[in-house]
CSV table of C-alpha atoms in Angstrom, one decimal:
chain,number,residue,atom,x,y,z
C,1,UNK,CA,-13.7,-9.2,-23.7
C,2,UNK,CA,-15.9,-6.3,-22.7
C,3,UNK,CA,-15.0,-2.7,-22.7
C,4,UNK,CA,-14.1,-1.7,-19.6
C,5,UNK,CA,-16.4,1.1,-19.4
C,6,UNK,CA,-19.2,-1.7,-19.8
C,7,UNK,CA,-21.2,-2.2,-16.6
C,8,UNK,CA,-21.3,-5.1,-14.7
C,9,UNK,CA,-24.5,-5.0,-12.6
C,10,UNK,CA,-26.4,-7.4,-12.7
C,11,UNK,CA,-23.5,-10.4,-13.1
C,12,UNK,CA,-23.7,-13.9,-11.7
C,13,UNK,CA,-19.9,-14.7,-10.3
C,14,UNK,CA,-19.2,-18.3,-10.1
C,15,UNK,CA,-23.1,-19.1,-9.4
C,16,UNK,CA,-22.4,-17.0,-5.6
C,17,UNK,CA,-21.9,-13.2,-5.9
C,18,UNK,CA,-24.5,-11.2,-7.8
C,19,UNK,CA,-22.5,-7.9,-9.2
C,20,UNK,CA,-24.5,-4.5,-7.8
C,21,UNK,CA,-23.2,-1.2,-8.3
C,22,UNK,CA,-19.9,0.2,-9.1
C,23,UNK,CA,-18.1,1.5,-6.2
C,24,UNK,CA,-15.2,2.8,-8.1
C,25,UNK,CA,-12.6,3.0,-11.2
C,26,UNK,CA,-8.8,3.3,-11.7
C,27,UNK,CA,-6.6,2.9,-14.3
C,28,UNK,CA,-6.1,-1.1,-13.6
C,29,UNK,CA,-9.5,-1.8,-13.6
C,30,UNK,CA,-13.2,-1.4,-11.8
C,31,UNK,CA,-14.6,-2.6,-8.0
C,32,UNK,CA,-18.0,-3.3,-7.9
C,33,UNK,CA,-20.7,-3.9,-4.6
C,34,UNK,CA,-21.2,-7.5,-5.0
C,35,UNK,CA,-24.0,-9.9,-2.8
C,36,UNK,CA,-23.2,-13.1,-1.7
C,37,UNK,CA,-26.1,-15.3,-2.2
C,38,UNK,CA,-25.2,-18.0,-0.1
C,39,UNK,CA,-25.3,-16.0,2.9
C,40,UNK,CA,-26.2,-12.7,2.3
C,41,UNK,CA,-22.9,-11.0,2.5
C,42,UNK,CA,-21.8,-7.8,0.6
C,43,UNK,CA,-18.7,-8.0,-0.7
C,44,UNK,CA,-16.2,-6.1,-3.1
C,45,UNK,CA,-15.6,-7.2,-6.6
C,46,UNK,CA,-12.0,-5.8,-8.6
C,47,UNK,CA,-12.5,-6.5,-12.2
C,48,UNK,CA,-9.5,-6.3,-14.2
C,49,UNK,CA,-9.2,-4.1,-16.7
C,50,UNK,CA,-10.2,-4.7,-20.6
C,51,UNK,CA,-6.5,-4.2,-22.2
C,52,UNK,CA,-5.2,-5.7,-18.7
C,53,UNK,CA,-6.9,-8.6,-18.5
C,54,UNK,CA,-5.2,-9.4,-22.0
C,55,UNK,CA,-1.5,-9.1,-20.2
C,56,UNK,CA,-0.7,-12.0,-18.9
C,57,UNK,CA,1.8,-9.8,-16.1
C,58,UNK,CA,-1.0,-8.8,-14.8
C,59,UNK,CA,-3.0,-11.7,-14.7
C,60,UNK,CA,-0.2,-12.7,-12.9
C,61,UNK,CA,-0.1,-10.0,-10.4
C,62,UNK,CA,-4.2,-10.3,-9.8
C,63,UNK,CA,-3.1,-14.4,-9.2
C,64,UNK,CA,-0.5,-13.0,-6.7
C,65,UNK,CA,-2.4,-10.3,-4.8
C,66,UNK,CA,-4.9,-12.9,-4.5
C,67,UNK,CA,-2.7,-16.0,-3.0
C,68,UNK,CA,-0.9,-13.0,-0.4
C,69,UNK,CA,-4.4,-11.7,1.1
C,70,UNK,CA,-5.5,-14.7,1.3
C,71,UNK,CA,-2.7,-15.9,3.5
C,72,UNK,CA,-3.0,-13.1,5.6
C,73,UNK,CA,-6.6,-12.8,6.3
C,74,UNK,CA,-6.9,-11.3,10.0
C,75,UNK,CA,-3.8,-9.3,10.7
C,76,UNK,CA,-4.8,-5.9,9.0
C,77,UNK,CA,-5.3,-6.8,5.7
C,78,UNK,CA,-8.6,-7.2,3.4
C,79,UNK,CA,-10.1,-10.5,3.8
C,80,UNK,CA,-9.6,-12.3,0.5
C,81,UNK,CA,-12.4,-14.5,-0.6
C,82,UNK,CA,-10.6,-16.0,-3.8
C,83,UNK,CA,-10.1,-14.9,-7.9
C,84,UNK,CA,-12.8,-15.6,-10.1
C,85,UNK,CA,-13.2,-15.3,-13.9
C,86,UNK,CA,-16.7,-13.0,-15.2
C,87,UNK,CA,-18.8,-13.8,-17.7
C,88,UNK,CA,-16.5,-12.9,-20.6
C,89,UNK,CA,-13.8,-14.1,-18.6
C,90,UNK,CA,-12.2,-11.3,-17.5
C,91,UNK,CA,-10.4,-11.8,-14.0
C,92,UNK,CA,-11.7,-10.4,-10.8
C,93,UNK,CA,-10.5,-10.9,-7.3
C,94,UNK,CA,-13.6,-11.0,-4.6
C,95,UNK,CA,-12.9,-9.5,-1.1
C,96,UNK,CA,-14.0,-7.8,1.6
C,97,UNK,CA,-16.4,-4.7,1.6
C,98,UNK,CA,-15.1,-2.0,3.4
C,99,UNK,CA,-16.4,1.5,4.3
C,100,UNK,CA,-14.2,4.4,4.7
C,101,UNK,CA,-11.2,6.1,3.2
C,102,UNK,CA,-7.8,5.1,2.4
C,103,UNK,CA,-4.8,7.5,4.3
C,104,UNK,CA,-4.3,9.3,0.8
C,105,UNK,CA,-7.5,10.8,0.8
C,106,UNK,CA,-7.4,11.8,4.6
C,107,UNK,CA,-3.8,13.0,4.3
C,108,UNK,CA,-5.7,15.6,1.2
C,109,UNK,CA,-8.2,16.4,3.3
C,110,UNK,CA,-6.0,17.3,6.2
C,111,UNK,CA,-4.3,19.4,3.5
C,112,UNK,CA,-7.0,21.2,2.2
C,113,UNK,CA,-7.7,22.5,5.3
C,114,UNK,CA,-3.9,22.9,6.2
C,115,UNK,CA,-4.4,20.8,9.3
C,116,UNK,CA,-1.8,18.3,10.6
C,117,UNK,CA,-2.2,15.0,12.1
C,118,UNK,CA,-1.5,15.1,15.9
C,119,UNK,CA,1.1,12.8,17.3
C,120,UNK,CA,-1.8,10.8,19.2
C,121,UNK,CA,-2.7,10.2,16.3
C,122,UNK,CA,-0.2,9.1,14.1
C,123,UNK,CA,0.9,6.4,16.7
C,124,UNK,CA,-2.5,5.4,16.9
C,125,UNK,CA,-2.5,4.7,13.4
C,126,UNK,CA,0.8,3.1,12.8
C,127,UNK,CA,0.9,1.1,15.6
C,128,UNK,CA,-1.5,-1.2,14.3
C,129,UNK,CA,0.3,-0.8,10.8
C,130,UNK,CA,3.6,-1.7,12.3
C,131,UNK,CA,1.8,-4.7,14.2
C,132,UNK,CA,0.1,-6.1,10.7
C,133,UNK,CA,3.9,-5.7,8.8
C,134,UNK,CA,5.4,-7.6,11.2
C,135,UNK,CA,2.8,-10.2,10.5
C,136,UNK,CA,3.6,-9.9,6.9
C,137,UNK,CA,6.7,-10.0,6.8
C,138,UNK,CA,7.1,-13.1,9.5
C,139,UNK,CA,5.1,-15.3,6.8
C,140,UNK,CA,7.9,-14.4,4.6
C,141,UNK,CA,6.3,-11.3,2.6
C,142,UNK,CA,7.4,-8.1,1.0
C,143,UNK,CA,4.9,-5.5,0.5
C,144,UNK,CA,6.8,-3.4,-1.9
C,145,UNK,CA,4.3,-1.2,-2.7
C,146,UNK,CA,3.4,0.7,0.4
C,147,UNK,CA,1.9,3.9,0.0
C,148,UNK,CA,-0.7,5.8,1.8
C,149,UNK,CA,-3.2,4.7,-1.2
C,150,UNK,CA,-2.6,1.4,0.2
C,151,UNK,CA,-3.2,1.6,3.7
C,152,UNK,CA,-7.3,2.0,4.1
C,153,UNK,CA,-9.1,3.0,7.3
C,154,UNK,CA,-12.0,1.6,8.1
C,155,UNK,CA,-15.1,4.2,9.2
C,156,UNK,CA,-12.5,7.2,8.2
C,157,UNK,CA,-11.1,6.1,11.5
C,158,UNK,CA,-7.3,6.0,12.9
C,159,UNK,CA,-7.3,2.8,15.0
C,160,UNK,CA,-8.1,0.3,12.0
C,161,UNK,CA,-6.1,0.5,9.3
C,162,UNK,CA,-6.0,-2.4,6.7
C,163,UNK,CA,-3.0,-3.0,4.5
C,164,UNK,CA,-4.2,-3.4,0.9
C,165,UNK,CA,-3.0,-4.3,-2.9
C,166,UNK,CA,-0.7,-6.8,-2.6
C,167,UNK,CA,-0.4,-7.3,-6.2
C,168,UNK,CA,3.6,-6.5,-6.2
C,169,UNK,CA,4.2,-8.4,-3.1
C,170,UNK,CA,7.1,-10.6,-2.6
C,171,UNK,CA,6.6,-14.0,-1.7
C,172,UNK,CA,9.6,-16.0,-0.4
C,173,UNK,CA,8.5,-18.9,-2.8
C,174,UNK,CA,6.9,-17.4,-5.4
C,175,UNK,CA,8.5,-15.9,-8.6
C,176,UNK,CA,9.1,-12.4,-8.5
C,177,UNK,CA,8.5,-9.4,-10.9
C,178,UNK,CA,10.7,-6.3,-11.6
C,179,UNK,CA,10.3,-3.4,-10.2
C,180,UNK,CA,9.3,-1.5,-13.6
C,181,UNK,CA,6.0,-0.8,-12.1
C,182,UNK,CA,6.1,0.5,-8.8
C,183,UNK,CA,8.7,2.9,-10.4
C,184,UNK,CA,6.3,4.3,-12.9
C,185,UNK,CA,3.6,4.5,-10.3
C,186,UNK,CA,5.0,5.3,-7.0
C,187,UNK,CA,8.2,6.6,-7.4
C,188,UNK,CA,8.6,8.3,-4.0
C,189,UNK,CA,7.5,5.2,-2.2
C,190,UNK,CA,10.6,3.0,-3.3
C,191,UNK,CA,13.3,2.1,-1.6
C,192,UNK,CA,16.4,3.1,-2.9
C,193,UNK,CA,17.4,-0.5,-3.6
C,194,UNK,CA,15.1,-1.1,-5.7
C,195,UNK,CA,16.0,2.0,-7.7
C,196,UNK,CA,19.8,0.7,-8.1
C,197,UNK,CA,19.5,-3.1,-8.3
C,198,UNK,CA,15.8,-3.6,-8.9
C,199,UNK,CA,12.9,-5.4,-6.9
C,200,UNK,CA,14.2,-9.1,-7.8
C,201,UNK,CA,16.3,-9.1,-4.1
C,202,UNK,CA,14.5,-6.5,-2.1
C,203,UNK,CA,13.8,-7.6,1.3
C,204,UNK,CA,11.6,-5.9,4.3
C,205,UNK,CA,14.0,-3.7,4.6
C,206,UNK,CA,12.5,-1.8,1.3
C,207,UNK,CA,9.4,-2.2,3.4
C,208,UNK,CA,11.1,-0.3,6.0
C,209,UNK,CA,12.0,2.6,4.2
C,210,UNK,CA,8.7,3.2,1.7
C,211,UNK,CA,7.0,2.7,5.9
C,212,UNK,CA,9.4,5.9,6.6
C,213,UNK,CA,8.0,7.3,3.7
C,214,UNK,CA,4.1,7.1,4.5
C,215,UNK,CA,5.0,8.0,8.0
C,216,UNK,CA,7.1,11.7,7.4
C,217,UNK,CA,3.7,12.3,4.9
C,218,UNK,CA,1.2,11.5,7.2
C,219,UNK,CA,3.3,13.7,9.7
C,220,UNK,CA,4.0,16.9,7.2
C,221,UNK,CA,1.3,16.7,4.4
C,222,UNK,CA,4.0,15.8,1.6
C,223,UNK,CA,6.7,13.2,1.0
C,224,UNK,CA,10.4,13.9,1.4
C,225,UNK,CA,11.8,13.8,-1.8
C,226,UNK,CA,9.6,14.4,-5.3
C,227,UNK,CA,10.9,15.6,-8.6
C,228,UNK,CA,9.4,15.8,-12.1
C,229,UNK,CA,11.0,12.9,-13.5
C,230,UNK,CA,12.2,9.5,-12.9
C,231,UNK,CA,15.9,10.3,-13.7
C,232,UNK,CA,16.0,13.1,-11.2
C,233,UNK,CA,14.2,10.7,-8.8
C,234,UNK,CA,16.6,8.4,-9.0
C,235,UNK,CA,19.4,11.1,-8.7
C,236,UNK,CA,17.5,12.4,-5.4
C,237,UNK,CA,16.9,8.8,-3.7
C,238,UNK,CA,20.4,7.7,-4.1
C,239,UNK,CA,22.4,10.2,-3.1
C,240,UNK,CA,22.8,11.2,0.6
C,241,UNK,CA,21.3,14.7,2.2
C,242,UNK,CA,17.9,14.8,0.0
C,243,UNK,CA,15.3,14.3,3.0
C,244,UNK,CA,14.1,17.8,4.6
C,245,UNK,CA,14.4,18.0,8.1
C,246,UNK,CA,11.3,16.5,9.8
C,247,UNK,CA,12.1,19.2,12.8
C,248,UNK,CA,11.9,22.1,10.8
C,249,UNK,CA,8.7,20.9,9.3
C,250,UNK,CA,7.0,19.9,12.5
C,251,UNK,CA,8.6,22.3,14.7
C,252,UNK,CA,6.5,20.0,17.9
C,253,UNK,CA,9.2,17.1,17.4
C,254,UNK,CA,12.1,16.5,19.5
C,255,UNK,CA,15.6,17.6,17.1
C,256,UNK,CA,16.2,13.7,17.6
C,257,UNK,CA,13.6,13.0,15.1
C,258,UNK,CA,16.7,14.1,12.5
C,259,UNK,CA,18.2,11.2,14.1
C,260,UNK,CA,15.7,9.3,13.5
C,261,UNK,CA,14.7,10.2,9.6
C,262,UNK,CA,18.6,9.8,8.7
C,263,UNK,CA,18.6,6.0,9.8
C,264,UNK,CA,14.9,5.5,8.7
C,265,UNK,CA,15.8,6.8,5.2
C,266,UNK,CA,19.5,4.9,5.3
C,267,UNK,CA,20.4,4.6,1.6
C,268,UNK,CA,22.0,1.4,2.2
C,269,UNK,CA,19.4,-1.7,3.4
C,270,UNK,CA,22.4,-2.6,6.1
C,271,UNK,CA,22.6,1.3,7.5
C,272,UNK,CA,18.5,1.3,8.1
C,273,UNK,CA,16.3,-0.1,10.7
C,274,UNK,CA,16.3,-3.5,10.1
C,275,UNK,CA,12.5,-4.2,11.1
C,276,UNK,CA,9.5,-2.0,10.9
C,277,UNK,CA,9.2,-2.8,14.9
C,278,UNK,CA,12.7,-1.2,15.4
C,279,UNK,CA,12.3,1.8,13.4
C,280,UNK,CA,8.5,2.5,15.2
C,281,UNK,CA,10.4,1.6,18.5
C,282,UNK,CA,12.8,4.0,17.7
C,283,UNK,CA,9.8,6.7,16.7
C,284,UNK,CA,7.7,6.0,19.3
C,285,UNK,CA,10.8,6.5,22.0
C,286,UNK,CA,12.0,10.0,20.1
C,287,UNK,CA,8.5,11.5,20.1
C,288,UNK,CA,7.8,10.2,24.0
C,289,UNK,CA,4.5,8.4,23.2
């Protein structure tokens, strides 16, 4: 297989999608500007990467993120176009082209210039986050892997968000991978479940809380709880009385938002919200908007 720091201009993708530049690069691999030459579409192309594309797990996971876009094309997610093999083989998922910036970036941006997110603002947003979860999750899917990274917004804008990277997503009828992963790569996104027992029986409700999550970030400019290791993580998310007061942060929120954060952030799946539309009910009620 090619190194992955070989470029892939120029590539013919299952005699349709002419590879053009490279848009970006990560640590699981590469997305390239693609053309459509059936009908003139551009389109994003996510190349596994070299050592990745040798491990069959992940092979897997591209297989999985692939099958859960593709069932939820047109509720807030990336259109999905289907997974393809390159020239040397190597897998690559083609999808929808998208111009913008994901909430991680805007969130660092806000920070750099140590300017908030209005309320108006973060309801626009997750309102239409809420609204594609509940989609998700009525088709029988776990996200587990939400994080503002994952949540893109089209034209830098507030009012269309798309839920992306599904590759950790639990499908009701699908096999189901550990939650080794999302540990070592997201460790203040995960649910506290997950932490104790694992991802193998997670539900929405981990969905719920890593939602809780994004939302006190979006709304403070940090997450709630962060240490430098994954032992004192795990120490932190299950044990009561580790989230900051939201109040004290955002000193424009009703002292009810406490309220809220404490059930939001329930340690126990059966304490919490039990639907992203109740817990942004909830929210939306507490902050009048």
């Amino acid at each position: 297989m090619a190194d992955a720091d070989d470029t892939r201009t120029g590539e013919m993708l299952g005699g349709r999608y002419k590879v053009g530049a490279l848009v970006g690069k990560g640590g699981h691999g590469e997305v390239y500007r693609a053309r459509d030459t059936v009908d003139g579409r551009e389109v994003a192309v996510k190349f596994l990467a070299a050592h990745l594309a040798q491990d069959n797990d992940y092979r897997v996971r591209l297989a999985r993120e692939a099958r859960a876009m593709s069932s939820l094309n047109g509720v807030g997610t990336l259109e999905v176009m289907g997974i393809l093999g390159a020239e040397d083989g190597t897998p690559c998922l083609v999808m929808e082209l998208l111009e913008g910036c994901d909430l991680a970036e805007a969130i660092a941006s806000r920070n750099r210039l140590r300017v908030r997110f209005n309320l108006d603002e973060v309801v626009t947003l997750f309102s239409k986050v809420v609204s594609t979860l509940e989609a998700v999750h009525a088709l029988g899917i776990t996200h587990r892997d939400l994080k503002p990274s994952n949540i893109y917004l089209v034209g830098r804008k507030m009012h269309d968000p798309r839920i992306m990277d599904f590759g950790l997503a639990k499908v009701s009828d699908m096999q189901q991978i550990t939650a080794d992963r999302m540990l070592a790569g997201s460790p203040s996104y995960v649910a506290p479940e997950i932490w104790m027992r694992g991802a193998r029986n997670a539900d929405h409700r981990a969905d719920v809380y890593s939602l809780a999550v994004v939302i006190f970030e979006t709304l403070t400019g940090d997450v709630p709880i962060h240490r430098k290791n994954l032992g004192e993580m795990l120490m932190a998310v299950t044990r009561p009385g580790n989230i900051p007061s939201l109040q004290k942060i955002r000193q424009d929120l009703p002292a009810d938002i406490d309220d809220w954060s404490k059930q939001a952030f329930a340690i126990k799946p059966e304490e919490r919200f039990q639907s992203v539309v109740g817990m942004w009910r909830a929210f939306r009620a507490i902050v009048g908007k």
